[in-house]
Short mmCIF file of C-alpha atoms in Angstrom, two decimals:
data_model
loop_
_atom_site.label_atom_id
_atom_site.label_comp_id
_atom_site.label_asym_id
_atom_site.label_seq_id
_atom_site.Cartn_x
_atom_site.Cartn_y
_atom_site.Cartn_z
CA MET A 27 20.47 -44.96 -26.65
CA SER A 28 17.44 -45.43 -24.43
CA PHE A 29 19.23 -45.71 -21.09
CA LEU A 30 17.99 -42.24 -20.09
CA ARG A 31 15.43 -41.27 -22.74
CA THR A 32 15.05 -40.98 -26.49
CA PRO A 33 17.33 -38.23 -27.87
CA ASP A 34 15.86 -35.41 -29.92
CA GLU A 35 16.91 -34.84 -33.53
CA LYS A 36 19.84 -32.52 -32.81
CA GLN A 37 21.10 -34.63 -29.92
CA LEU A 38 20.98 -37.72 -32.12
CA LYS A 39 23.01 -35.94 -34.81
CA ALA A 40 25.70 -35.13 -32.22
CA ILE A 41 25.60 -38.59 -30.67
CA ASN A 42 26.09 -40.26 -34.07
CA HIS A 43 28.99 -38.06 -35.15
CA ASP A 44 31.50 -40.53 -36.60
CA SER A 45 34.89 -38.85 -36.88
CA GLY A 46 36.67 -35.55 -37.42
CA PRO A 47 36.04 -32.29 -35.54
CA ALA A 48 32.60 -31.40 -34.19
CA LEU A 49 31.39 -28.29 -32.37
CA VAL A 50 28.26 -28.88 -30.29
CA LEU A 51 26.77 -25.59 -29.12
CA ALA A 52 24.76 -26.68 -26.11
CA GLY A 53 22.50 -24.17 -24.41
CA PRO A 54 21.66 -24.60 -20.72
CA GLY A 55 19.21 -27.39 -20.01
CA SER A 56 19.60 -28.88 -23.49
CA GLY A 57 20.82 -32.33 -22.38
CA LYS A 58 24.53 -31.73 -22.80
CA THR A 59 25.74 -34.43 -20.40
CA PHE A 60 23.25 -36.93 -21.82
CA THR A 61 24.57 -36.20 -25.33
CA ILE A 62 28.24 -36.56 -24.37
CA VAL A 63 27.66 -39.83 -22.48
CA SER A 64 25.60 -41.19 -25.38
CA HIS A 65 28.33 -40.23 -27.85
CA ILE A 66 30.88 -42.19 -25.81
CA GLN A 67 28.57 -45.20 -25.95
CA TYR A 68 28.17 -44.75 -29.70
CA LEU A 69 31.93 -44.70 -30.28
CA ILE A 70 32.41 -47.87 -28.26
CA ARG A 71 29.38 -49.88 -29.38
CA ASN A 72 28.95 -48.75 -32.97
CA LYS A 73 32.40 -47.59 -34.06
CA LYS A 74 34.27 -50.22 -32.00
CA ILE A 75 36.66 -47.63 -30.54
CA PRO A 76 38.58 -49.14 -27.60
CA PRO A 77 37.42 -47.35 -24.40
CA GLU A 78 41.01 -46.64 -23.34
CA GLU A 79 41.49 -44.54 -26.50
CA ILE A 80 38.71 -42.12 -25.48
CA LEU A 81 39.67 -39.06 -23.44
CA VAL A 82 37.00 -36.87 -21.84
CA VAL A 83 38.25 -33.55 -20.50
CA THR A 84 36.23 -30.93 -18.68
CA PHE A 85 36.78 -27.71 -16.78
CA SER A 86 36.33 -28.78 -13.16
CA LYS A 87 36.98 -31.89 -11.08
CA ALA A 88 33.33 -32.00 -10.00
CA ALA A 89 32.15 -31.95 -13.61
CA ALA A 90 34.61 -34.72 -14.55
CA ILE A 91 33.38 -36.91 -11.69
CA GLU A 92 29.73 -36.29 -12.61
CA MET A 93 30.42 -37.17 -16.25
CA GLN A 94 32.24 -40.36 -15.29
CA THR A 95 29.47 -41.35 -12.88
CA ARG A 96 26.80 -40.82 -15.53
CA TYR A 97 28.82 -42.85 -18.02
CA LEU A 98 29.38 -45.77 -15.63
CA GLU A 99 25.69 -45.81 -14.72
CA SER A 100 24.76 -45.93 -18.39
CA ALA A 101 27.35 -48.59 -19.14
CA ASP A 102 25.94 -50.83 -16.38
CA SER A 103 29.47 -51.86 -15.54
CA ASN A 104 32.50 -50.82 -13.48
CA PRO A 105 35.67 -48.77 -14.09
CA SER A 106 37.87 -51.85 -14.58
CA THR A 107 35.94 -52.86 -17.70
CA ASN A 108 35.24 -49.33 -18.92
CA PRO A 109 38.60 -47.52 -18.80
CA VAL A 110 37.48 -44.35 -20.57
CA ARG A 111 39.72 -41.54 -19.31
CA PHE A 112 37.88 -38.72 -17.51
CA GLY A 113 39.62 -35.71 -15.99
CA THR A 114 40.41 -32.02 -15.96
CA PHE A 115 43.08 -30.32 -18.02
CA HIS A 116 45.21 -30.03 -14.91
CA SER A 117 44.93 -33.72 -14.03
CA LEU A 118 45.78 -34.58 -17.63
CA GLY A 119 48.83 -32.32 -17.53
CA TYR A 120 49.86 -33.84 -14.21
CA GLN A 121 49.71 -37.40 -15.58
CA ILE A 122 51.58 -36.50 -18.76
CA LEU A 123 54.37 -34.68 -16.93
CA ARG A 124 54.71 -37.49 -14.37
CA SER A 125 55.23 -39.98 -17.18
CA THR A 126 58.35 -38.22 -18.49
CA GLY A 127 61.81 -38.30 -16.97
CA GLN A 128 62.24 -34.54 -16.94
CA PHE A 129 59.28 -33.92 -14.60
CA ARG A 130 59.00 -37.25 -12.80
CA ASN A 131 60.17 -35.92 -9.43
CA PHE A 132 58.48 -32.54 -9.17
CA SER A 133 56.22 -31.51 -6.29
CA LEU A 134 52.99 -29.56 -6.66
CA ILE A 135 52.33 -26.54 -4.44
CA THR A 136 48.97 -25.37 -3.11
CA ASP A 137 47.42 -21.91 -3.43
CA LYS A 138 48.35 -21.26 0.21
CA GLN A 139 51.99 -22.04 -0.57
CA LYS A 140 51.86 -19.69 -3.56
CA TYR A 141 51.05 -16.83 -1.18
CA HIS A 142 53.94 -17.86 1.05
CA PHE A 143 56.45 -17.84 -1.81
CA LEU A 144 55.20 -14.45 -3.02
CA GLU A 145 55.35 -12.97 0.49
CA VAL A 146 58.97 -14.10 0.89
CA ILE A 147 59.86 -12.47 -2.44
CA LEU A 148 58.07 -9.25 -1.48
CA LYS A 149 59.94 -9.19 1.83
CA ASN A 150 63.31 -9.74 0.11
CA GLU A 151 62.50 -6.92 -2.32
CA GLY A 152 61.45 -4.59 0.49
CA LEU A 153 57.87 -4.41 -0.80
CA SER A 154 55.97 -6.08 2.04
CA SER A 155 54.66 -2.81 3.42
CA LEU A 156 53.48 -1.70 -0.03
CA CYS A 157 51.43 -4.79 -0.90
CA THR A 158 48.22 -5.75 0.90
CA HIS A 159 46.80 -9.28 0.91
CA ASP A 160 44.22 -8.20 -1.67
CA GLN A 161 46.99 -6.87 -3.91
CA GLU A 162 48.85 -10.16 -3.51
CA ALA A 163 45.73 -11.98 -4.69
CA ILE A 164 45.42 -9.65 -7.69
CA LEU A 165 49.07 -10.23 -8.56
CA LEU A 166 48.82 -14.03 -8.26
CA ASN A 167 45.68 -14.05 -10.43
CA ALA A 168 47.44 -11.90 -13.01
CA LEU A 169 50.47 -14.17 -13.03
CA ALA A 170 48.22 -17.23 -13.39
CA ALA A 171 46.47 -15.62 -16.34
CA ARG A 172 49.86 -14.69 -17.80
CA LYS A 173 50.94 -18.34 -17.70
CA ALA A 174 47.67 -19.32 -19.33
CA GLY A 175 48.38 -16.97 -22.22
CA GLY A 176 45.51 -14.73 -21.23
CA ILE A 177 47.39 -11.62 -20.18
CA GLU A 178 50.07 -9.64 -21.96
CA LYS A 179 53.23 -8.19 -20.42
CA ARG A 180 51.79 -4.68 -20.74
CA SER A 181 48.80 -5.76 -18.62
CA LEU A 182 51.15 -6.76 -15.83
CA GLU A 183 52.80 -3.37 -16.09
CA LEU A 184 49.46 -1.73 -15.32
CA LEU A 185 49.68 -3.24 -11.84
CA ASP A 186 52.85 -1.26 -11.25
CA VAL A 187 51.10 2.09 -11.67
CA GLU A 188 49.01 1.65 -8.53
CA THR A 189 51.99 0.79 -6.31
CA PRO A 190 55.22 2.87 -6.55
CA GLY A 191 58.31 0.68 -6.71
CA PHE A 192 56.23 -2.30 -7.77
CA ASP A 193 57.63 -4.31 -10.71
CA ALA A 194 55.16 -7.11 -11.46
CA GLU A 195 57.23 -8.55 -14.29
CA LYS A 196 60.29 -8.81 -12.06
CA LEU A 197 58.26 -10.45 -9.30
CA PHE A 198 56.92 -12.93 -11.81
CA ALA A 199 60.46 -13.87 -12.87
CA LEU A 200 61.62 -14.23 -9.26
CA TYR A 201 58.60 -16.36 -8.36
CA GLN A 202 59.11 -18.69 -11.31
CA SER A 203 62.85 -18.93 -10.74
CA ASP A 204 62.25 -19.85 -7.09
CA LEU A 205 59.87 -22.64 -8.09
CA GLU A 206 62.25 -24.07 -10.67
CA GLU A 207 65.20 -24.10 -8.26
CA ARG A 208 63.13 -26.11 -5.78
CA ARG A 209 61.69 -28.41 -8.51
CA LEU A 210 58.21 -27.19 -7.73
CA LEU A 211 55.24 -26.55 -9.99
CA ASP A 212 52.00 -24.69 -9.35
CA TYR A 213 48.71 -25.68 -10.97
CA ASP A 214 49.18 -23.28 -13.87
CA ASP A 215 52.56 -24.87 -14.61
CA LEU A 216 50.82 -28.19 -15.27
CA ILE A 217 49.39 -26.66 -18.44
CA LEU A 218 52.37 -24.46 -19.29
CA LYS A 219 54.97 -27.24 -18.96
CA CYS A 220 52.78 -29.78 -20.77
CA ASN A 221 52.52 -27.41 -23.72
CA GLU A 222 56.29 -26.90 -23.72
CA LEU A 223 56.88 -30.65 -23.46
CA PHE A 224 54.74 -31.42 -26.51
CA ARG A 225 56.48 -28.72 -28.54
CA LYS A 226 59.99 -29.82 -27.62
CA SER A 227 59.43 -33.60 -27.61
CA PRO A 228 57.60 -34.83 -30.74
CA ALA A 229 58.07 -38.45 -29.63
CA VAL A 230 56.17 -37.81 -26.38
CA LEU A 231 53.41 -36.01 -28.26
CA GLU A 232 53.10 -38.84 -30.78
CA ARG A 233 52.78 -41.36 -27.96
CA TYR A 234 49.77 -39.52 -26.54
CA GLN A 235 48.28 -38.90 -29.98
CA GLN A 236 48.24 -42.67 -30.47
CA LEU A 237 46.94 -43.27 -26.96
CA PHE A 238 43.96 -40.88 -27.28
CA THR A 239 42.36 -41.29 -30.70
CA HIS A 240 39.09 -39.57 -29.72
CA ILE A 241 38.96 -36.50 -27.47
CA LEU A 242 35.77 -35.08 -26.00
CA VAL A 243 35.80 -31.67 -24.29
CA ASP A 244 33.06 -30.26 -22.07
CA GLU A 245 32.67 -26.56 -21.07
CA PHE A 246 34.90 -25.58 -23.97
CA GLN A 247 34.07 -21.89 -23.51
CA ASP A 248 35.96 -21.89 -20.20
CA ILE A 249 39.37 -23.13 -21.40
CA ASN A 250 42.37 -20.89 -21.97
CA SER A 251 44.63 -20.46 -24.98
CA LEU A 252 47.28 -22.94 -23.83
CA GLN A 253 44.71 -25.63 -23.09
CA TYR A 254 43.33 -25.20 -26.60
CA LYS A 255 46.82 -25.52 -28.10
CA ILE A 256 47.35 -28.76 -26.18
CA LEU A 257 44.05 -30.08 -27.54
CA GLN A 258 45.01 -29.16 -31.09
CA MET A 259 48.35 -30.95 -30.77
CA LEU A 260 46.84 -34.04 -29.13
CA ALA A 261 44.05 -34.39 -31.69
CA ALA A 262 46.31 -34.13 -34.76
CA PRO A 263 46.35 -35.41 -37.41
CA ALA A 264 42.94 -37.17 -37.36
CA ASN A 265 41.33 -34.29 -35.42
CA ASN A 266 38.70 -36.48 -33.75
CA LEU A 267 37.80 -33.59 -31.49
CA PHE A 268 34.26 -33.49 -30.08
CA ILE A 269 33.80 -30.04 -28.55
CA VAL A 270 30.81 -29.12 -26.37
CA GLY A 271 30.28 -25.60 -25.08
CA ASP A 272 28.26 -22.41 -25.12
CA ASP A 273 29.89 -19.04 -25.75
CA ASP A 274 26.98 -17.31 -23.99
CA GLN A 275 27.96 -19.07 -20.75
CA SER A 276 31.59 -17.93 -20.75
CA ILE A 277 32.31 -16.24 -17.39
CA TYR A 278 35.92 -17.14 -16.59
CA LYS A 279 37.89 -14.53 -18.52
CA PHE A 280 39.39 -13.37 -15.20
CA ARG A 281 40.99 -16.83 -14.92
CA GLY A 282 42.38 -16.79 -18.44
CA ALA A 283 39.46 -18.30 -20.38
CA ASN A 284 39.54 -17.18 -24.01
CA ILE A 285 36.15 -16.85 -25.71
CA ARG A 286 37.93 -16.76 -29.10
CA ASN A 287 38.62 -20.50 -28.75
CA ILE A 288 34.97 -21.35 -29.36
CA LEU A 289 34.24 -18.44 -31.70
CA ASP A 290 37.18 -19.32 -33.98
CA PHE A 291 36.83 -23.12 -33.84
CA GLU A 292 35.34 -23.28 -37.33
CA LYS A 293 38.25 -21.25 -38.70
CA ASP A 294 40.75 -23.60 -37.10
CA PHE A 295 38.78 -26.65 -38.30
CA PRO A 296 36.95 -25.68 -41.53
CA ASP A 297 35.53 -29.21 -41.93
CA ALA A 298 33.98 -29.23 -38.45
CA ALA A 299 30.38 -30.33 -38.04
CA VAL A 300 28.42 -27.67 -36.13
CA ILE A 301 25.39 -28.84 -34.16
CA ARG A 302 23.17 -26.59 -32.05
CA LEU A 303 21.31 -28.04 -29.07
CA GLU A 304 18.60 -25.42 -28.59
CA GLU A 305 15.67 -27.31 -27.09
CA ASN A 306 15.59 -26.71 -23.35
CA TYR A 307 14.20 -29.40 -21.03
CA ARG A 308 14.63 -27.53 -17.74
CA SER A 309 12.93 -24.14 -17.87
CA THR A 310 9.56 -22.56 -18.64
CA LYS A 311 8.77 -20.52 -21.76
CA ASN A 312 8.78 -17.25 -19.78
CA ILE A 313 12.27 -17.91 -18.42
CA LEU A 314 13.67 -18.79 -21.86
CA HIS A 315 12.06 -15.79 -23.55
CA ALA A 316 13.64 -13.42 -21.03
CA ALA A 317 17.01 -15.18 -21.24
CA ASN A 318 17.02 -15.03 -25.05
CA GLU A 319 16.25 -11.30 -25.00
CA VAL A 320 19.17 -10.64 -22.63
CA ILE A 321 21.67 -12.90 -24.40
CA LEU A 322 20.77 -11.37 -27.76
CA HIS A 323 22.77 -8.28 -26.72
CA ASN A 324 26.03 -10.23 -26.25
CA GLN A 325 28.65 -9.13 -28.75
CA GLY A 326 30.71 -11.75 -30.57
CA ARG A 327 28.52 -14.85 -30.19
CA LYS A 328 27.30 -17.90 -32.08
CA SER A 329 23.65 -17.36 -32.98
CA LYS A 330 21.18 -19.71 -31.27
CA THR A 331 17.73 -19.46 -29.76
CA LEU A 332 16.64 -21.63 -26.87
CA TRP A 333 13.08 -22.96 -26.97
CA THR A 334 11.04 -25.42 -24.96
CA GLN A 335 7.90 -27.52 -25.06
CA ASN A 336 7.47 -26.92 -21.32
CA GLU A 337 4.64 -24.84 -19.86
CA THR A 338 4.55 -21.05 -20.04
CA GLY A 339 5.18 -20.76 -16.32
CA GLU A 340 4.90 -17.86 -13.90
CA LYS A 341 5.84 -14.36 -14.91
CA ILE A 342 9.29 -13.15 -13.95
CA THR A 343 9.51 -10.83 -10.96
CA LEU A 344 12.30 -8.41 -10.09
CA TYR A 345 13.39 -7.99 -6.50
CA GLN A 346 15.86 -5.31 -5.41
CA ALA A 347 17.23 -5.79 -1.90
CA ASP A 348 18.37 -2.93 0.33
CA THR A 349 21.48 -4.80 1.48
CA GLU A 350 23.62 -7.75 0.47
#
C-alpha cells in the first residue's frame, strides 16, 4: 500500500474492507481516489479477486479515466493484464444493452439531435412560436430528470402553466414514441432501458451479477434513483458494494441526482460498514474551519467534521465584484 504514501487509520480501514456493503463518506481532500485505488489492489492481491470481476463506476467520463490511470500507474502494468472495468453509468448501460439481442442495433443520439427532434414535434403541434430555445432546454432537462426518476408527472405539469397550450406530458410521449419508432436512444435511455432489461430478464441480470462480483462506486451522491436501483440489482445477493461519496458535495439535483440514495444507504443495507474520511490533506485550518461552519447548516446530512494537520494559513477574505 506504499505506492503513493502510507494510508491513515480511516483510509486503511476502508482499503481493507473484505466483503459486503461499505459506505465511505469522503470529505474533499481526504484521499478518496487513493483509497479507492488501494482498495482495488487489496481485493486483487490479498483477497485474490480476479480483476475482471471488479467494476468501478463513477459519475463522469473524466473521473473514470483519472481513476483508471491512477490504478494502472499503481499496478505498474498495462490494461491487458489488469482488466478491471472502469466507466460511467451510461457507458455501463451502453455495453449491457449492446450485448442483448433486443437492443443490439440501436443508435444513440446527441444532445443537438434531441433539440432537433423536439423542435419537429413542437412544429407539428403548432407550438413553435410559443416555445423559446431556453424553454426547450428547460423541457429537455425536465424530461431527462423524469426518465431518471427524479421528477414526478405533476412537476412536468407545472411547465404547462407558463405557456398556454403547452402539454409537457404529451410532448414527452411524442418524443419517446418518435425515438422508439426510429430505434434510437438518448443518453437517459441507457439507464432507463438497462433498468427495464434487468427487471424483465432475470437471466441477463444473473449473467452480470456473476460477471461483476465486486462493485465500487465513486461520487455516489451524484447518482439518480434509477442508477441506484441498477446497482442494487447488480450487487445482489452478495452485496459487495463499496460506495464512496459525500452528501455535502451533492450539487446535481437539477440533473436528477437523489441525495436520499446516500442518506438512506444504511437503511437499505443495515449491515453496511460506515467509514468517515475526515482528515484533509489539501487545505489550511482556516479554510476547513470556515467550510465546516457553513456545511453545518445543511439539512439532512451525515455528520462529519473535516480536520487537518496542515498550517493555519491566511485568513479568508471576502470580495464582492460590481459585475460578473
